[in-house]
């Protein structure tokens, strides 16, 4: 297969996007002090880029555009940057709202390198072990780590007959990574030809199988099948319908580890904002975009809810892709992404998240625990296919204070627990359901990992599918944009270079390659190939 991304060949050491010979764009600044030089091209005023939204995808896009000579303004609806990675500080606790499992750190490091800086100078990234402690419904546990021998031993403990099949699965996930991540994640997929080129590899790697189908081909034990197939849930996919390409996540974790920054994920957001500002750009919070101005089929800027207009040479939307087309791009400018088409897409699950602090500590609880419920496939069917809120659940429990005790007052622990739930198609009335649902989760945690929980609560807040829609402006309250099924991936996902509007670009979970930090950081990387050089616009 042809690799169209020069910098995607070695994801461990991604090269900075090279300027072609003869490009007039100022070379990407190699030192923070030289950064402002990137804004002025041969004495001319730098072209303006407006980025709508400050999720990881938007912030990464802003860094890359700043490095390439654009004068960048990020406009964010909320009062703080980060999007799903917003940070709630209350009662002395620091709660990272969203991403906690940090994989593919090289994608973040590359952003610092592009600015001539070292991420390690700003961010104290710690490896997390085990990656996950998986707790089955009967109380048995499985420690999922990056250590090959330890994993073999865990597999043998659970199902001795599956060790060989497990090894085959690991080798397959590496093969899938070599194609799915190294060759596909950074390709724009703007044409049918891009798609046609990958078909032979997709067939060879059995992409027509689902993640669960691929796992089940290699191992027999039901519990092991769950352990090896839950990864798509991290990016909003149902293991029983997500293409097996997503098995690459297993290799990504195994090879580069799972990390957590001291100070929490918010430290990464702060670091990225400082890169943008170091390049002369700015992040304006409390600025909601109401409309993308389109004239003559080309994006010309944005109009804020306040009525203020910001002119721009390029507009990048990090807002939810469905929301961007449905509510920000005027209908007369949309031929491809009509309301009907947007409504016919399948959207990912949503999440119920309970952030809580305890006035005591639970030192035996790992940083990341997955508590599997009594049902696996039927529960996922309830969530993804039937859109009903079940009485049972499988949970992910986050205890960041296992790695950074400073995220809670002395003697306390900070947590969040997340339950995958259907998006708003379920019709659940969350304002009247949320407390009952929280209590049933609390009862389960109290009976399993966190004895005395209700009596030890010192802080509490909730995030429901309704908040995903109302606060984060996500269509149908989906937590991860369009569901990552084969027919909504790559060419079939909203493109990074808008199919409808010139000079409008999309980054983030709802565009290619998809959700999760590696996905949204890669979407920003694609912009280097589709956004014209700043020199061409002056
Ligand atoms: C609870 C939770 C846990 C997760 N855990 C992990 C994990 O452990 N590891 C992992 O890799 N991924 C995880 N994910 C997924 C990951 O967080 C997301 O896929 C990723 O952060 C999304 O980034 P994004 O670039 O799409 O932007 P988002 O974070 O979605 O941000 C978009 C921003 O745009 C703003 N916006 C929207 N509309 C407008 C408008 N009109 N005007 C101005 N601003 C606007 C929003 O306010 C928001 O700030 C998790 C997600 C959630 C919700």
mmCIF file of N, CA, C and O and ligand atoms in Angstrom, residues 52-58 75-78 80 82-85 97-103 234 287-290 318-320 323 328 351 353 355 396 416 418 463 468 471-473 479-480 507-510 515-518 520, ligand 1:
data_model
loop_
_atom_site.group_PDB
_atom_site.id
_atom_site.type_symbol
_atom_site.label_atom_id
_atom_site.label_comp_id
_atom_site.label_asym_id
_atom_site.label_seq_id
_atom_site.Cartn_x
_atom_site.Cartn_y
_atom_site.Cartn_z
ATOM 1 N N UNK A 52 -12.939 26.531 15.894
ATOM 2 C CA UNK A 52 -14.138 26.520 16.747
ATOM 3 C C UNK A 52 -14.022 25.345 17.707
ATOM 4 O O UNK A 52 -14.096 24.189 17.308
ATOM 5 N N UNK A 53 -13.804 25.615 18.975
ATOM 6 C CA UNK A 53 -13.739 24.546 19.977
ATOM 7 C C UNK A 53 -12.312 24.251 20.404
ATOM 8 O O UNK A 53 -11.379 24.260 19.599
ATOM 9 N N UNK A 54 -12.169 24.006 21.709
ATOM 10 C CA UNK A 54 -10.825 23.798 22.270
ATOM 11 C C UNK A 54 -10.683 22.414 22.882
ATOM 12 O O UNK A 54 -10.051 22.250 23.911
ATOM 13 N N UNK A 55 -11.289 21.391 22.232
ATOM 14 C CA UNK A 55 -10.981 20.020 22.619
ATOM 15 C C UNK A 55 -9.552 19.714 22.187
ATOM 16 O O UNK A 55 -8.877 20.567 21.583
ATOM 17 N N UNK A 56 -9.089 18.513 22.473
ATOM 18 C CA UNK A 56 -7.713 18.161 22.094
ATOM 19 C C UNK A 56 -7.502 18.319 20.587
ATOM 20 O O UNK A 56 -6.433 18.738 20.147
ATOM 21 N N UNK A 57 -8.531 17.973 19.795
ATOM 22 C CA UNK A 57 -8.398 18.104 18.344
ATOM 23 C C UNK A 57 -8.221 19.564 17.953
ATOM 24 O O UNK A 57 -7.371 19.902 17.113
ATOM 25 N N UNK A 58 -9.016 20.448 18.547
ATOM 26 C CA UNK A 58 -8.943 21.875 18.218
ATOM 27 C C UNK A 58 -7.626 22.492 18.662
ATOM 28 O O UNK A 58 -7.006 23.276 17.929
ATOM 29 N N UNK A 75 -11.892 29.755 19.416
ATOM 30 C CA UNK A 75 -13.059 30.286 20.121
ATOM 31 C C UNK A 75 -13.802 29.127 20.783
ATOM 32 O O UNK A 75 -14.143 28.141 20.129
ATOM 33 N N UNK A 76 -14.012 29.234 22.064
ATOM 34 C CA UNK A 76 -14.562 28.140 22.864
ATOM 35 C C UNK A 76 -15.802 28.607 23.606
ATOM 36 O O UNK A 76 -15.785 29.641 24.271
ATOM 37 N N UNK A 77 -16.852 27.821 23.513
ATOM 38 C CA UNK A 77 -18.128 28.153 24.169
ATOM 39 C C UNK A 77 -18.004 28.167 25.687
ATOM 40 O O UNK A 77 -18.565 29.034 26.366
ATOM 41 N N UNK A 78 -17.296 27.184 26.238
ATOM 42 C CA UNK A 78 -17.238 27.056 27.698
ATOM 43 C C UNK A 78 -16.280 28.080 28.298
ATOM 44 O O UNK A 78 -15.546 28.755 27.574
ATOM 45 N N UNK A 80 -13.674 27.477 30.011
ATOM 46 C CA UNK A 80 -12.307 26.934 30.106
ATOM 47 C C UNK A 80 -12.041 26.106 28.869
ATOM 48 O O UNK A 80 -12.975 25.510 28.322
ATOM 49 N N UNK A 82 -10.504 22.740 26.745
ATOM 50 C CA UNK A 82 -10.375 21.299 27.017
ATOM 51 C C UNK A 82 -11.509 20.459 26.467
ATOM 52 O O UNK A 82 -11.336 19.279 26.208
ATOM 53 N N UNK A 83 -12.708 21.041 26.313
ATOM 54 C CA UNK A 83 -13.838 20.257 25.794
ATOM 55 C C UNK A 83 -14.187 19.132 26.732
ATOM 56 O O UNK A 83 -14.417 19.345 27.931
ATOM 57 N N UNK A 84 -14.160 17.913 26.223
ATOM 58 C CA UNK A 84 -14.445 16.758 27.076
ATOM 59 C C UNK A 84 -13.389 16.626 28.164
ATOM 60 O O UNK A 84 -13.617 15.959 29.172
ATOM 61 N N UNK A 85 -12.239 17.243 27.958
ATOM 62 C CA UNK A 85 -11.181 17.216 28.972
ATOM 63 C C UNK A 85 -11.248 18.450 29.882
ATOM 64 O O UNK A 85 -10.220 18.900 30.414
ATOM 65 N N UNK A 97 -12.692 15.826 33.605
ATOM 66 C CA UNK A 97 -14.025 15.392 33.197
ATOM 67 C C UNK A 97 -14.012 14.207 32.243
ATOM 68 O O UNK A 97 -14.929 13.407 32.244
ATOM 69 N N UNK A 98 -12.988 14.099 31.399
ATOM 70 C CA UNK A 98 -13.062 13.100 30.334
ATOM 71 C C UNK A 98 -11.881 12.156 30.282
ATOM 72 O O UNK A 98 -11.752 11.272 31.129
ATOM 73 N N UNK A 99 -11.002 12.346 29.247
ATOM 74 C CA UNK A 99 -9.964 11.339 28.998
ATOM 75 C C UNK A 99 -9.014 11.146 30.169
ATOM 76 O O UNK A 99 -8.547 12.112 30.773
ATOM 77 N N UNK A 100 -8.746 9.901 30.479
ATOM 78 C CA UNK A 100 -7.879 9.573 31.616
ATOM 79 C C UNK A 100 -6.840 8.526 31.232
ATOM 80 O O UNK A 100 -5.815 8.403 31.871
ATOM 81 N N UNK A 101 -7.154 7.752 30.190
ATOM 82 C CA UNK A 101 -6.232 6.719 29.704
ATOM 83 C C UNK A 101 -5.453 7.361 28.557
ATOM 84 O O UNK A 101 -5.973 7.526 27.452
ATOM 85 N N UNK A 102 -4.249 7.789 28.836
ATOM 86 C CA UNK A 102 -3.477 8.516 27.818
ATOM 87 C C UNK A 102 -2.568 7.533 27.099
ATOM 88 O O UNK A 102 -1.640 6.969 27.690
ATOM 89 N N UNK A 103 -2.867 7.332 25.803
ATOM 90 C CA UNK A 103 -2.048 6.431 24.984
ATOM 91 C C UNK A 103 -1.388 7.260 23.886
ATOM 92 O O UNK A 103 -1.712 8.435 23.713
ATOM 93 N N UNK A 234 -13.893 2.439 24.393
ATOM 94 C CA UNK A 234 -13.131 3.644 24.741
ATOM 95 C C UNK A 234 -13.287 4.727 23.682
ATOM 96 O O UNK A 234 -12.984 5.885 23.919
ATOM 97 N N UNK A 287 -16.960 32.063 24.235
ATOM 98 C CA UNK A 287 -17.271 32.609 22.912
ATOM 99 C C UNK A 287 -17.890 31.500 22.066
ATOM 100 O O UNK A 287 -17.173 30.685 21.466
ATOM 101 N N UNK A 288 -19.217 31.456 22.036
ATOM 102 C CA UNK A 288 -19.900 30.399 21.266
ATOM 103 C C UNK A 288 -20.117 30.845 19.823
ATOM 104 O O UNK A 288 -20.590 31.958 19.574
ATOM 105 N N UNK A 289 -19.776 29.977 18.897
ATOM 106 C CA UNK A 289 -20.017 30.282 17.488
ATOM 107 C C UNK A 289 -21.457 29.912 17.159
ATOM 108 O O UNK A 289 -21.905 28.807 17.463
ATOM 109 N N UNK A 290 -22.155 30.865 16.543
ATOM 110 C CA UNK A 290 -23.545 30.593 16.173
ATOM 111 C C UNK A 290 -23.627 30.144 14.717
ATOM 112 O O UNK A 290 -24.490 29.387 14.326
ATOM 113 N N UNK A 318 -13.829 22.180 15.447
ATOM 114 C CA UNK A 318 -13.597 21.074 16.386
ATOM 115 C C UNK A 318 -14.896 20.793 17.146
ATOM 116 O O UNK A 318 -14.948 19.943 18.021
ATOM 117 N N UNK A 319 -15.946 21.514 16.787
ATOM 118 C CA UNK A 319 -17.259 21.205 17.370
ATOM 119 C C UNK A 319 -17.696 19.862 16.798
ATOM 120 O O UNK A 319 -17.176 19.404 15.778
ATOM 121 N N UNK A 320 -18.630 19.225 17.441
ATOM 122 C CA UNK A 320 -19.206 17.964 16.975
ATOM 123 C C UNK A 320 -19.511 18.075 15.472
ATOM 124 O O UNK A 320 -20.104 19.067 15.032
ATOM 125 N N UNK A 323 -23.170 18.474 14.589
ATOM 126 C CA UNK A 323 -23.648 19.788 15.035
ATOM 127 C C UNK A 323 -23.128 20.880 14.109
ATOM 128 O O UNK A 323 -23.822 21.838 13.765
ATOM 129 N N UNK A 328 -24.271 24.981 12.301
ATOM 130 C CA UNK A 328 -23.344 26.105 12.071
ATOM 131 C C UNK A 328 -23.188 26.456 10.586
ATOM 132 O O UNK A 328 -22.990 27.622 10.250
ATOM 133 N N UNK A 351 -22.612 8.611 27.784
ATOM 134 C CA UNK A 351 -22.015 8.194 29.058
ATOM 135 C C UNK A 351 -22.732 8.871 30.210
ATOM 136 O O UNK A 351 -23.178 10.018 30.090
ATOM 137 N N UNK A 353 -21.565 9.934 33.853
ATOM 138 C CA UNK A 353 -20.318 10.017 34.632
ATOM 139 C C UNK A 353 -20.623 10.655 35.986
ATOM 140 O O UNK A 353 -21.249 11.719 36.057
ATOM 141 N N UNK A 355 -18.640 12.094 39.163
ATOM 142 C CA UNK A 355 -17.354 12.505 39.745
ATOM 143 C C UNK A 355 -17.581 12.614 41.242
ATOM 144 O O UNK A 355 -18.541 13.267 41.677
ATOM 145 N N UNK A 396 -16.518 1.823 34.400
ATOM 146 C CA UNK A 396 -15.085 2.132 34.447
ATOM 147 C C UNK A 396 -14.895 3.063 35.642
ATOM 148 O O UNK A 396 -15.583 4.080 35.766
ATOM 149 N N UNK A 416 -13.776 9.118 39.424
ATOM 150 C CA UNK A 416 -15.019 9.199 38.658
ATOM 151 C C UNK A 416 -15.383 7.805 38.223
ATOM 152 O O UNK A 416 -14.523 6.937 38.076
ATOM 153 N N UNK A 418 -17.812 5.795 35.359
ATOM 154 C CA UNK A 418 -18.464 6.048 34.076
ATOM 155 C C UNK A 418 -19.263 4.810 33.676
ATOM 156 O O UNK A 418 -18.771 3.693 33.790
ATOM 157 N N UNK A 463 -22.513 14.045 35.098
ATOM 158 C CA UNK A 463 -22.553 14.402 33.673
ATOM 159 C C UNK A 463 -23.447 13.368 33.002
ATOM 160 O O UNK A 463 -23.208 12.156 33.135
ATOM 161 N N UNK A 468 -24.179 16.190 27.468
ATOM 162 C CA UNK A 468 -23.389 16.096 26.225
ATOM 163 C C UNK A 468 -24.061 16.916 25.132
ATOM 164 O O UNK A 468 -23.400 17.567 24.338
ATOM 165 N N UNK A 471 -24.487 21.009 26.901
ATOM 166 C CA UNK A 471 -23.271 21.726 27.311
ATOM 167 C C UNK A 471 -22.186 21.626 26.235
ATOM 168 O O UNK A 471 -21.553 22.614 25.889
ATOM 169 N N UNK A 472 -22.025 20.406 25.677
ATOM 170 C CA UNK A 472 -20.944 20.199 24.705
ATOM 171 C C UNK A 472 -21.444 20.237 23.260
ATOM 172 O O UNK A 472 -20.679 20.049 22.327
ATOM 173 N N UNK A 473 -22.748 20.481 23.093
ATOM 174 C CA UNK A 473 -23.364 20.580 21.768
ATOM 175 C C UNK A 473 -23.056 19.356 20.902
ATOM 176 O O UNK A 473 -22.562 19.469 19.781
ATOM 177 N N UNK A 479 -21.495 10.620 23.025
ATOM 178 C CA UNK A 479 -20.246 11.037 23.671
ATOM 179 C C UNK A 479 -19.063 11.018 22.717
ATOM 180 O O UNK A 479 -18.033 11.623 22.985
ATOM 181 N N UNK A 480 -19.204 10.306 21.578
ATOM 182 C CA UNK A 480 -18.043 10.105 20.692
ATOM 183 C C UNK A 480 -18.371 10.357 19.217
ATOM 184 O O UNK A 480 -17.713 9.805 18.340
ATOM 185 N N UNK A 507 -11.849 18.800 12.604
ATOM 186 C CA UNK A 507 -10.992 17.954 13.443
ATOM 187 C C UNK A 507 -11.832 17.461 14.615
ATOM 188 O O UNK A 507 -12.879 18.021 14.913
ATOM 189 N N UNK A 508 -11.333 16.417 15.274
ATOM 190 C CA UNK A 508 -12.023 15.939 16.475
ATOM 191 C C UNK A 508 -12.693 14.596 16.248
ATOM 192 O O UNK A 508 -12.555 13.960 15.189
ATOM 193 N N UNK A 509 -13.446 14.187 17.258
ATOM 194 C CA UNK A 509 -13.980 12.829 17.303
ATOM 195 C C UNK A 509 -14.926 12.497 16.151
ATOM 196 O O UNK A 509 -15.015 11.346 15.735
ATOM 197 N N UNK A 510 -15.624 13.509 15.617
ATOM 198 C CA UNK A 510 -16.655 13.237 14.625
ATOM 199 C C UNK A 510 -16.143 13.169 13.204
ATOM 200 O O UNK A 510 -16.904 12.986 12.272
ATOM 201 N N UNK A 515 -12.729 9.061 17.402
ATOM 202 C CA UNK A 515 -12.662 9.543 18.787
ATOM 203 C C UNK A 515 -11.462 8.971 19.541
ATOM 204 O O UNK A 515 -10.758 8.087 19.059
ATOM 205 N N UNK A 516 -11.280 9.500 20.759
ATOM 206 C CA UNK A 516 -10.135 9.109 21.582
ATOM 207 C C UNK A 516 -8.994 10.072 21.302
ATOM 208 O O UNK A 516 -8.921 10.669 20.211
ATOM 209 N N UNK A 517 -8.104 10.241 22.271
ATOM 210 C CA UNK A 517 -7.025 11.213 22.064
ATOM 211 C C UNK A 517 -6.166 10.887 20.847
ATOM 212 O O UNK A 517 -5.885 11.784 20.052
ATOM 213 N N UNK A 518 -5.725 9.621 20.662
ATOM 214 C CA UNK A 518 -4.925 9.362 19.461
ATOM 215 C C UNK A 518 -5.686 9.741 18.185
ATOM 216 O O UNK A 518 -5.117 10.300 17.259
ATOM 217 N N UNK A 520 -8.209 12.036 17.756
ATOM 218 C CA UNK A 520 -8.423 13.468 17.504
ATOM 219 C C UNK A 520 -7.090 14.183 17.254
ATOM 220 O O UNK A 520 -7.031 15.131 16.468
HETATM 221 C C1 LIG B 1 -15.958 10.744 30.110
HETATM 222 C C2 LIG B 1 -15.038 10.486 28.951
HETATM 223 C C3 LIG B 1 -13.905 9.688 29.131
HETATM 224 C C4 LIG B 1 -13.029 9.479 28.073
HETATM 225 N N1 LIG B 1 -11.905 8.748 28.299
HETATM 226 C C5 LIG B 1 -10.961 8.681 27.335
HETATM 227 C C6 LIG B 1 -9.699 8.114 27.620
HETATM 228 O O1 LIG B 1 -9.453 7.664 28.738
HETATM 229 N N2 LIG B 1 -8.751 8.104 26.634
HETATM 230 C C7 LIG B 1 -9.003 8.635 25.388
HETATM 231 O O2 LIG B 1 -8.108 8.618 24.533
HETATM 232 N N3 LIG B 1 -10.210 9.181 25.099
HETATM 233 C C8 LIG B 1 -11.169 9.229 26.036
HETATM 234 N N4 LIG B 1 -12.371 9.826 25.773
HETATM 235 C C9 LIG B 1 -12.614 10.337 24.422
HETATM 236 C C10 LIG B 1 -11.908 11.659 24.231
HETATM 237 O O3 LIG B 1 -11.977 12.400 25.398
HETATM 238 C C11 LIG B 1 -12.559 12.450 23.134
HETATM 239 O O4 LIG B 1 -12.712 11.665 21.957
HETATM 240 C C12 LIG B 1 -11.747 13.687 22.794
HETATM 241 O O5 LIG B 1 -11.304 14.356 23.945
HETATM 242 C C13 LIG B 1 -12.622 14.602 21.982
HETATM 243 O O6 LIG B 1 -11.851 15.686 21.555
HETATM 244 P P1 LIG B 1 -12.367 16.625 20.418
HETATM 245 O O7 LIG B 1 -11.166 17.217 19.754
HETATM 246 O O8 LIG B 1 -13.317 15.900 19.529
HETATM 247 O O9 LIG B 1 -13.106 17.817 21.140
HETATM 248 P P2 LIG B 1 -14.137 17.919 22.346
HETATM 249 O O10 LIG B 1 -13.465 17.521 23.580
HETATM 250 O O11 LIG B 1 -15.402 17.289 21.988
HETATM 251 O O12 LIG B 1 -14.292 19.496 22.401
HETATM 252 C C14 LIG B 1 -15.076 20.212 21.489
HETATM 253 C C15 LIG B 1 -15.177 21.618 22.029
HETATM 254 O O13 LIG B 1 -15.910 22.421 21.111
HETATM 255 C C16 LIG B 1 -16.685 23.328 21.866
HETATM 256 N N5 LIG B 1 -17.778 23.793 21.008
HETATM 257 C C17 LIG B 1 -18.766 23.034 20.491
HETATM 258 N N6 LIG B 1 -19.577 23.798 19.755
HETATM 259 C C18 LIG B 1 -19.086 25.066 19.824
HETATM 260 C C19 LIG B 1 -19.502 26.301 19.281
HETATM 261 N N7 LIG B 1 -20.593 26.401 18.502
HETATM 262 N N8 LIG B 1 -18.773 27.407 19.564
HETATM 263 C C20 LIG B 1 -17.662 27.331 20.338
HETATM 264 N N9 LIG B 1 -17.235 26.177 20.886
HETATM 265 C C21 LIG B 1 -17.941 25.049 20.629
HETATM 266 C C22 LIG B 1 -17.166 22.523 23.037
HETATM 267 O O14 LIG B 1 -17.572 23.343 24.111
HETATM 268 C C23 LIG B 1 -15.915 21.722 23.358
HETATM 269 O O15 LIG B 1 -15.105 22.422 24.268
HETATM 270 C C24 LIG B 1 -13.292 10.044 26.807
HETATM 271 C C25 LIG B 1 -14.432 10.819 26.612
HETATM 272 C C26 LIG B 1 -15.297 11.042 27.674
HETATM 273 C C27 LIG B 1 -16.497 11.915 27.441
#
